[in-house]
Amino acid sequence: MEKKDNGSVDTEGPMENGQPPDPAQWAVADVVNYFRMAGFEEQASAFHDQEIDGRSLLLMTRNDVLTGLTIKLGPALKIYEYHVKPLQNQHLKHNAL
């Protein structure tokens, strides 16, 4: 995964750090690692605390991220817009084929 200037991570790359390319297959530890690698070290623990695995991550709404994870608003907005939403879109695009 390649980190971009806006804080997002290129989700189209090959498997890295042992994570399956399809987020639906990620364990809780994979989700936590993804957000740590994306620069959200402090916020990554919220995904662990709430036991968010890949399937759960793909089901999250904007409201879930903003209010359900006890993360400050600024990082929560970035996490949803630059990470959760793109991962959801990528998953839908690959599974619609």
JSON list of N, CA and C in Angstrom, two decimals, residues 14-73:
[
{"chain": "A", "resi": 14, "resn": "PRO", "atom": "N", "xyz": [-0.65, -4.80, -4.63]},
{"chain": "A", "resi": 14, "resn": "PRO", "atom": "CA", "xyz": [-0.63, -6.22, -4.29]},
{"chain": "A", "resi": 14, "resn": "PRO", "atom": "C", "xyz": [-0.62, -6.43, -2.78]},
{"chain": "A", "resi": 15, "resn": "MET", "atom": "N", "xyz": [-0.73, -7.68, -2.38]},
{"chain": "A", "resi": 15, "resn": "MET", "atom": "CA", "xyz": [-0.75, -8.02, -0.96]},
{"chain": "A", "resi": 15, "resn": "MET", "atom": "C", "xyz": [0.53, -7.53, -0.30]},
{"chain": "A", "resi": 16, "resn": "GLU", "atom": "N", "xyz": [0.35, -6.87, 0.85]},
{"chain": "A", "resi": 16, "resn": "GLU", "atom": "CA", "xyz": [1.49, -6.31, 1.57]},
{"chain": "A", "resi": 16, "resn": "GLU", "atom": "C", "xyz": [1.34, -6.63, 3.04]},
{"chain": "A", "resi": 17, "resn": "ASN", "atom": "N", "xyz": [2.45, -6.89, 3.71]},
{"chain": "A", "resi": 17, "resn": "ASN", "atom": "CA", "xyz": [2.45, -7.18, 5.14]},
{"chain": "A", "resi": 17, "resn": "ASN", "atom": "C", "xyz": [1.52, -8.33, 5.51]},
{"chain": "A", "resi": 18, "resn": "GLY", "atom": "N", "xyz": [1.35, -9.26, 4.59]},
{"chain": "A", "resi": 18, "resn": "GLY", "atom": "CA", "xyz": [0.54, -10.43, 4.86]},
{"chain": "A", "resi": 18, "resn": "GLY", "atom": "C", "xyz": [-0.95, -10.20, 4.82]},
{"chain": "A", "resi": 19, "resn": "GLN", "atom": "N", "xyz": [-1.39, -9.00, 4.46]},
{"chain": "A", "resi": 19, "resn": "GLN", "atom": "CA", "xyz": [-2.81, -8.71, 4.39]},
{"chain": "A", "resi": 19, "resn": "GLN", "atom": "C", "xyz": [-3.37, -9.18, 3.05]},
{"chain": "A", "resi": 20, "resn": "PRO", "atom": "N", "xyz": [-4.48, -9.91, 3.07]},
{"chain": "A", "resi": 20, "resn": "PRO", "atom": "CA", "xyz": [-5.13, -10.26, 1.80]},
{"chain": "A", "resi": 20, "resn": "PRO", "atom": "C", "xyz": [-5.56, -8.98, 1.09]},
{"chain": "A", "resi": 21, "resn": "PRO", "atom": "N", "xyz": [-5.55, -8.98, -0.24]},
{"chain": "A", "resi": 21, "resn": "PRO", "atom": "CA", "xyz": [-5.93, -7.78, -0.98]},
{"chain": "A", "resi": 21, "resn": "PRO", "atom": "C", "xyz": [-7.41, -7.42, -0.81]},
{"chain": "A", "resi": 22, "resn": "ASP", "atom": "N", "xyz": [-8.27, -8.39, -0.52]},
{"chain": "A", "resi": 22, "resn": "ASP", "atom": "CA", "xyz": [-9.69, -8.12, -0.32]},
{"chain": "A", "resi": 22, "resn": "ASP", "atom": "C", "xyz": [-9.94, -7.83, 1.15]},
{"chain": "A", "resi": 23, "resn": "PRO", "atom": "N", "xyz": [-10.35, -6.60, 1.48]},
{"chain": "A", "resi": 23, "resn": "PRO", "atom": "CA", "xyz": [-10.58, -6.24, 2.88]},
{"chain": "A", "resi": 23, "resn": "PRO", "atom": "C", "xyz": [-11.60, -7.14, 3.58]},
{"chain": "A", "resi": 24, "resn": "ALA", "atom": "N", "xyz": [-12.49, -7.77, 2.85]},
{"chain": "A", "resi": 24, "resn": "ALA", "atom": "CA", "xyz": [-13.49, -8.65, 3.46]},
{"chain": "A", "resi": 24, "resn": "ALA", "atom": "C", "xyz": [-12.82, -9.84, 4.16]},
{"chain": "A", "resi": 25, "resn": "GLN", "atom": "N", "xyz": [-11.59, -10.13, 3.79]},
{"chain": "A", "resi": 25, "resn": "GLN", "atom": "CA", "xyz": [-10.86, -11.25, 4.38]},
{"chain": "A", "resi": 25, "resn": "GLN", "atom": "C", "xyz": [-9.95, -10.83, 5.53]},
{"chain": "A", "resi": 26, "resn": "TRP", "atom": "N", "xyz": [-9.91, -9.55, 5.84]},
{"chain": "A", "resi": 26, "resn": "TRP", "atom": "CA", "xyz": [-9.03, -9.07, 6.90]},
{"chain": "A", "resi": 26, "resn": "TRP", "atom": "C", "xyz": [-9.54, -9.46, 8.28]},
{"chain": "A", "resi": 27, "resn": "ALA", "atom": "N", "xyz": [-8.63, -9.83, 9.13]},
{"chain": "A", "resi": 27, "resn": "ALA", "atom": "CA", "xyz": [-8.91, -10.05, 10.55]},
{"chain": "A", "resi": 27, "resn": "ALA", "atom": "C", "xyz": [-8.84, -8.68, 11.25]},
{"chain": "A", "resi": 28, "resn": "VAL", "atom": "N", "xyz": [-9.23, -8.64, 12.51]},
{"chain": "A", "resi": 28, "resn": "VAL", "atom": "CA", "xyz": [-9.15, -7.40, 13.28]},
{"chain": "A", "resi": 28, "resn": "VAL", "atom": "C", "xyz": [-7.73, -6.84, 13.25]},
{"chain": "A", "resi": 29, "resn": "ALA", "atom": "N", "xyz": [-6.74, -7.70, 13.40]},
{"chain": "A", "resi": 29, "resn": "ALA", "atom": "CA", "xyz": [-5.34, -7.26, 13.40]},
{"chain": "A", "resi": 29, "resn": "ALA", "atom": "C", "xyz": [-4.95, -6.63, 12.06]},
{"chain": "A", "resi": 30, "resn": "ASP", "atom": "N", "xyz": [-5.50, -7.14, 10.96]},
{"chain": "A", "resi": 30, "resn": "ASP", "atom": "CA", "xyz": [-5.22, -6.56, 9.64]},
{"chain": "A", "resi": 30, "resn": "ASP", "atom": "C", "xyz": [-5.80, -5.15, 9.53]},
{"chain": "A", "resi": 31, "resn": "VAL", "atom": "N", "xyz": [-7.01, -4.97, 10.05]},
{"chain": "A", "resi": 31, "resn": "VAL", "atom": "CA", "xyz": [-7.65, -3.65, 10.02]},
{"chain": "A", "resi": 31, "resn": "VAL", "atom": "C", "xyz": [-6.83, -2.66, 10.84]},
{"chain": "A", "resi": 32, "resn": "VAL", "atom": "N", "xyz": [-6.44, -3.08, 12.04]},
{"chain": "A", "resi": 32, "resn": "VAL", "atom": "CA", "xyz": [-5.63, -2.23, 12.91]},
{"chain": "A", "resi": 32, "resn": "VAL", "atom": "C", "xyz": [-4.31, -1.88, 12.22]},
{"chain": "A", "resi": 33, "resn": "ASN", "atom": "N", "xyz": [-3.66, -2.86, 11.63]},
{"chain": "A", "resi": 33, "resn": "ASN", "atom": "CA", "xyz": [-2.39, -2.62, 10.93]},
{"chain": "A", "resi": 33, "resn": "ASN", "atom": "C", "xyz": [-2.57, -1.67, 9.75]},
{"chain": "A", "resi": 34, "resn": "TYR", "atom": "N", "xyz": [-3.66, -1.82, 9.02]},
{"chain": "A", "resi": 34, "resn": "TYR", "atom": "CA", "xyz": [-3.93, -0.94, 7.88]},
{"chain": "A", "resi": 34, "resn": "TYR", "atom": "C", "xyz": [-3.98, 0.52, 8.33]},
{"chain": "A", "resi": 35, "resn": "PHE", "atom": "N", "xyz": [-4.71, 0.78, 9.42]},
{"chain": "A", "resi": 35, "resn": "PHE", "atom": "CA", "xyz": [-4.83, 2.17, 9.88]},
{"chain": "A", "resi": 35, "resn": "PHE", "atom": "C", "xyz": [-3.54, 2.67, 10.53]},
{"chain": "A", "resi": 36, "resn": "ARG", "atom": "N", "xyz": [-2.79, 1.80, 11.15]},
{"chain": "A", "resi": 36, "resn": "ARG", "atom": "CA", "xyz": [-1.48, 2.22, 11.67]},
{"chain": "A", "resi": 36, "resn": "ARG", "atom": "C", "xyz": [-0.56, 2.62, 10.52]},
{"chain": "A", "resi": 37, "resn": "MET", "atom": "N", "xyz": [-0.54, 1.81, 9.47]},
{"chain": "A", "resi": 37, "resn": "MET", "atom": "CA", "xyz": [0.30, 2.11, 8.31]},
{"chain": "A", "resi": 37, "resn": "MET", "atom": "C", "xyz": [-0.15, 3.40, 7.61]},
{"chain": "A", "resi": 38, "resn": "ALA", "atom": "N", "xyz": [-1.43, 3.71, 7.72]},
{"chain": "A", "resi": 38, "resn": "ALA", "atom": "CA", "xyz": [-1.97, 4.91, 7.07]},
{"chain": "A", "resi": 38, "resn": "ALA", "atom": "C", "xyz": [-1.70, 6.17, 7.90]},
{"chain": "A", "resi": 39, "resn": "GLY", "atom": "N", "xyz": [-1.09, 6.01, 9.07]},
{"chain": "A", "resi": 39, "resn": "GLY", "atom": "CA", "xyz": [-0.74, 7.16, 9.88]},
{"chain": "A", "resi": 39, "resn": "GLY", "atom": "C", "xyz": [-1.73, 7.45, 11.01]},
{"chain": "A", "resi": 40, "resn": "PHE", "atom": "N", "xyz": [-2.61, 6.52, 11.28]},
{"chain": "A", "resi": 40, "resn": "PHE", "atom": "CA", "xyz": [-3.60, 6.70, 12.33]},
{"chain": "A", "resi": 40, "resn": "PHE", "atom": "C", "xyz": [-3.30, 5.77, 13.51]},
{"chain": "A", "resi": 41, "resn": "GLU", "atom": "N", "xyz": [-2.08, 5.87, 14.01]},
{"chain": "A", "resi": 41, "resn": "GLU", "atom": "CA", "xyz": [-1.61, 5.00, 15.10]},
{"chain": "A", "resi": 41, "resn": "GLU", "atom": "C", "xyz": [-2.53, 5.07, 16.31]},
{"chain": "A", "resi": 42, "resn": "GLU", "atom": "N", "xyz": [-2.85, 6.28, 16.72]},
{"chain": "A", "resi": 42, "resn": "GLU", "atom": "CA", "xyz": [-3.68, 6.47, 17.92]},
{"chain": "A", "resi": 42, "resn": "GLU", "atom": "C", "xyz": [-5.11, 5.97, 17.71]},
{"chain": "A", "resi": 43, "resn": "GLN", "atom": "N", "xyz": [-5.66, 6.20, 16.52]},
{"chain": "A", "resi": 43, "resn": "GLN", "atom": "CA", "xyz": [-7.04, 5.84, 16.23]},
{"chain": "A", "resi": 43, "resn": "GLN", "atom": "C", "xyz": [-7.20, 4.35, 15.92]},
{"chain": "A", "resi": 44, "resn": "ALA", "atom": "N", "xyz": [-6.13, 3.68, 15.52]},
{"chain": "A", "resi": 44, "resn": "ALA", "atom": "CA", "xyz": [-6.21, 2.26, 15.14]},
{"chain": "A", "resi": 44, "resn": "ALA", "atom": "C", "xyz": [-6.71, 1.40, 16.29]},
{"chain": "A", "resi": 45, "resn": "SER", "atom": "N", "xyz": [-6.38, 1.78, 17.51]},
{"chain": "A", "resi": 45, "resn": "SER", "atom": "CA", "xyz": [-6.80, 0.98, 18.66]},
{"chain": "A", "resi": 45, "resn": "SER", "atom": "C", "xyz": [-8.32, 0.95, 18.81]},
{"chain": "A", "resi": 46, "resn": "ALA", "atom": "N", "xyz": [-9.02, 1.97, 18.31]},
{"chain": "A", "resi": 46, "resn": "ALA", "atom": "CA", "xyz": [-10.49, 1.98, 18.38]},
{"chain": "A", "resi": 46, "resn": "ALA", "atom": "C", "xyz": [-11.08, 0.82, 17.58]},
{"chain": "A", "resi": 47, "resn": "PHE", "atom": "N", "xyz": [-10.43, 0.48, 16.46]},
{"chain": "A", "resi": 47, "resn": "PHE", "atom": "CA", "xyz": [-10.91, -0.63, 15.64]},
{"chain": "A", "resi": 47, "resn": "PHE", "atom": "C", "xyz": [-10.68, -1.95, 16.37]},
{"chain": "A", "resi": 48, "resn": "HIS", "atom": "N", "xyz": [-9.59, -2.04, 17.12]},
{"chain": "A", "resi": 48, "resn": "HIS", "atom": "CA", "xyz": [-9.32, -3.23, 17.93]},
{"chain": "A", "resi": 48, "resn": "HIS", "atom": "C", "xyz": [-10.34, -3.32, 19.07]},
{"chain": "A", "resi": 49, "resn": "ASP", "atom": "N", "xyz": [-10.54, -2.21, 19.77]},
{"chain": "A", "resi": 49, "resn": "ASP", "atom": "CA", "xyz": [-11.46, -2.19, 20.91]},
{"chain": "A", "resi": 49, "resn": "ASP", "atom": "C", "xyz": [-12.88, -2.59, 20.51]},
{"chain": "A", "resi": 50, "resn": "GLN", "atom": "N", "xyz": [-13.29, -2.20, 19.31]},
{"chain": "A", "resi": 50, "resn": "GLN", "atom": "CA", "xyz": [-14.64, -2.51, 18.83]},
{"chain": "A", "resi": 50, "resn": "GLN", "atom": "C", "xyz": [-14.69, -3.80, 18.01]},
{"chain": "A", "resi": 51, "resn": "GLU", "atom": "N", "xyz": [-13.55, -4.50, 17.91]},
{"chain": "A", "resi": 51, "resn": "GLU", "atom": "CA", "xyz": [-13.45, -5.78, 17.19]},
{"chain": "A", "resi": 51, "resn": "GLU", "atom": "C", "xyz": [-13.92, -5.66, 15.73]},
{"chain": "A", "resi": 52, "resn": "ILE", "atom": "N", "xyz": [-13.43, -4.63, 15.05]},
{"chain": "A", "resi": 52, "resn": "ILE", "atom": "CA", "xyz": [-13.80, -4.39, 13.66]},
{"chain": "A", "resi": 52, "resn": "ILE", "atom": "C", "xyz": [-12.87, -5.19, 12.75]},
{"chain": "A", "resi": 53, "resn": "ASP", "atom": "N", "xyz": [-13.41, -6.22, 12.12]},
{"chain": "A", "resi": 53, "resn": "ASP", "atom": "CA", "xyz": [-12.64, -6.98, 11.13]},
{"chain": "A", "resi": 53, "resn": "ASP", "atom": "C", "xyz": [-12.97, -6.41, 9.75]},
{"chain": "A", "resi": 54, "resn": "GLY", "atom": "N", "xyz": [-12.46, -7.03, 8.72]},
{"chain": "A", "resi": 54, "resn": "GLY", "atom": "CA", "xyz": [-12.67, -6.52, 7.37]},
{"chain": "A", "resi": 54, "resn": "GLY", "atom": "C", "xyz": [-14.12, -6.46, 6.94]},
{"chain": "A", "resi": 55, "resn": "ARG", "atom": "N", "xyz": [-14.88, -7.51, 7.25]},
{"chain": "A", "resi": 55, "resn": "ARG", "atom": "CA", "xyz": [-16.30, -7.51, 6.88]},
{"chain": "A", "resi": 55, "resn": "ARG", "atom": "C", "xyz": [-17.05, -6.40, 7.60]},
{"chain": "A", "resi": 56, "resn": "SER", "atom": "N", "xyz": [-16.74, -6.22, 8.88]},
{"chain": "A", "resi": 56, "resn": "SER", "atom": "CA", "xyz": [-17.37, -5.14, 9.64]},
{"chain": "A", "resi": 56, "resn": "SER", "atom": "C", "xyz": [-16.98, -3.78, 9.08]},
{"chain": "A", "resi": 57, "resn": "LEU", "atom": "N", "xyz": [-15.71, -3.62, 8.74]},
{"chain": "A", "resi": 57, "resn": "LEU", "atom": "CA", "xyz": [-15.22, -2.37, 8.17]},
{"chain": "A", "resi": 57, "resn": "LEU", "atom": "C", "xyz": [-15.99, -2.00, 6.91]},
{"chain": "A", "resi": 58, "resn": "LEU", "atom": "N", "xyz": [-16.24, -3.00, 6.07]},
{"chain": "A", "resi": 58, "resn": "LEU", "atom": "CA", "xyz": [-16.94, -2.76, 4.81]},
{"chain": "A", "resi": 58, "resn": "LEU", "atom": "C", "xyz": [-18.41, -2.41, 5.01]},
{"chain": "A", "resi": 59, "resn": "LEU", "atom": "N", "xyz": [-18.95, -2.72, 6.17]},
{"chain": "A", "resi": 59, "resn": "LEU", "atom": "CA", "xyz": [-20.35, -2.40, 6.47]},
{"chain": "A", "resi": 59, "resn": "LEU", "atom": "C", "xyz": [-20.53, -1.06, 7.18]},
{"chain": "A", "resi": 60, "resn": "MET", "atom": "N", "xyz": [-19.42, -0.45, 7.59]},
{"chain": "A", "resi": 60, "resn": "MET", "atom": "CA", "xyz": [-19.51, 0.78, 8.38]},
{"chain": "A", "resi": 60, "resn": "MET", "atom": "C", "xyz": [-20.04, 1.95, 7.56]},
{"chain": "A", "resi": 61, "resn": "THR", "atom": "N", "xyz": [-20.88, 2.73, 8.22]},
{"chain": "A", "resi": 61, "resn": "THR", "atom": "CA", "xyz": [-21.39, 3.96, 7.62]},
{"chain": "A", "resi": 61, "resn": "THR", "atom": "C", "xyz": [-20.55, 5.13, 8.13]},
{"chain": "A", "resi": 62, "resn": "ARG", "atom": "N", "xyz": [-20.76, 6.27, 7.53]},
{"chain": "A", "resi": 62, "resn": "ARG", "atom": "CA", "xyz": [-20.06, 7.48, 7.97]},
{"chain": "A", "resi": 62, "resn": "ARG", "atom": "C", "xyz": [-20.38, 7.74, 9.44]},
{"chain": "A", "resi": 63, "resn": "ASN", "atom": "N", "xyz": [-21.62, 7.58, 9.81]},
{"chain": "A", "resi": 63, "resn": "ASN", "atom": "CA", "xyz": [-22.05, 7.81, 11.19]},
{"chain": "A", "resi": 63, "resn": "ASN", "atom": "C", "xyz": [-21.37, 6.83, 12.15]},
{"chain": "A", "resi": 64, "resn": "ASP", "atom": "N", "xyz": [-21.20, 5.58, 11.74]},
{"chain": "A", "resi": 64, "resn": "ASP", "atom": "CA", "xyz": [-20.51, 4.59, 12.58]},
{"chain": "A", "resi": 64, "resn": "ASP", "atom": "C", "xyz": [-19.10, 5.07, 12.91]},
{"chain": "A", "resi": 65, "resn": "VAL", "atom": "N", "xyz": [-18.41, 5.54, 11.89]},
{"chain": "A", "resi": 65, "resn": "VAL", "atom": "CA", "xyz": [-17.02, 5.98, 12.09]},
{"chain": "A", "resi": 65, "resn": "VAL", "atom": "C", "xyz": [-16.97, 7.24, 12.94]},
{"chain": "A", "resi": 66, "resn": "LEU", "atom": "N", "xyz": [-17.88, 8.18, 12.68]},
{"chain": "A", "resi": 66, "resn": "LEU", "atom": "CA", "xyz": [-17.85, 9.46, 13.39]},
{"chain": "A", "resi": 66, "resn": "LEU", "atom": "C", "xyz": [-18.30, 9.35, 14.84]},
{"chain": "A", "resi": 67, "resn": "THR", "atom": "N", "xyz": [-19.22, 8.45, 15.14]},
{"chain": "A", "resi": 67, "resn": "THR", "atom": "CA", "xyz": [-19.77, 8.41, 16.50]},
{"chain": "A", "resi": 67, "resn": "THR", "atom": "C", "xyz": [-19.54, 7.09, 17.23]},
{"chain": "A", "resi": 68, "resn": "GLY", "atom": "N", "xyz": [-19.34, 6.01, 16.52]},
{"chain": "A", "resi": 68, "resn": "GLY", "atom": "CA", "xyz": [-19.26, 4.70, 17.16]},
{"chain": "A", "resi": 68, "resn": "GLY", "atom": "C", "xyz": [-17.89, 4.26, 17.60]},
{"chain": "A", "resi": 69, "resn": "LEU", "atom": "N", "xyz": [-16.86, 4.98, 17.20]},
{"chain": "A", "resi": 69, "resn": "LEU", "atom": "CA", "xyz": [-15.49, 4.55, 17.50]},
{"chain": "A", "resi": 69, "resn": "LEU", "atom": "C", "xyz": [-14.78, 5.42, 18.53]},
{"chain": "A", "resi": 70, "resn": "THR", "atom": "N", "xyz": [-15.44, 6.41, 19.05]},
{"chain": "A", "resi": 70, "resn": "THR", "atom": "CA", "xyz": [-14.83, 7.36, 20.00]},
{"chain": "A", "resi": 70, "resn": "THR", "atom": "C", "xyz": [-13.51, 7.92, 19.50]},
{"chain": "A", "resi": 71, "resn": "ILE", "atom": "N", "xyz": [-13.53, 8.36, 18.25]},
{"chain": "A", "resi": 71, "resn": "ILE", "atom": "CA", "xyz": [-12.37, 8.99, 17.61]},
{"chain": "A", "resi": 71, "resn": "ILE", "atom": "C", "xyz": [-12.70, 10.46, 17.43]},
{"chain": "A", "resi": 72, "resn": "LYS", "atom": "N", "xyz": [-11.71, 11.33, 17.59]},
{"chain": "A", "resi": 72, "resn": "LYS", "atom": "CA", "xyz": [-11.93, 12.76, 17.36]},
{"chain": "A", "resi": 72, "resn": "LYS", "atom": "C", "xyz": [-12.45, 12.98, 15.95]},
{"chain": "A", "resi": 73, "resn": "LEU", "atom": "N", "xyz": [-13.25, 14.04, 15.79]},
{"chain": "A", "resi": 73, "resn": "LEU", "atom": "CA", "xyz": [-13.95, 14.29, 14.53]},
{"chain": "A", "resi": 73, "resn": "LEU", "atom": "C", "xyz": [-13.01, 14.41, 13.33]}
]
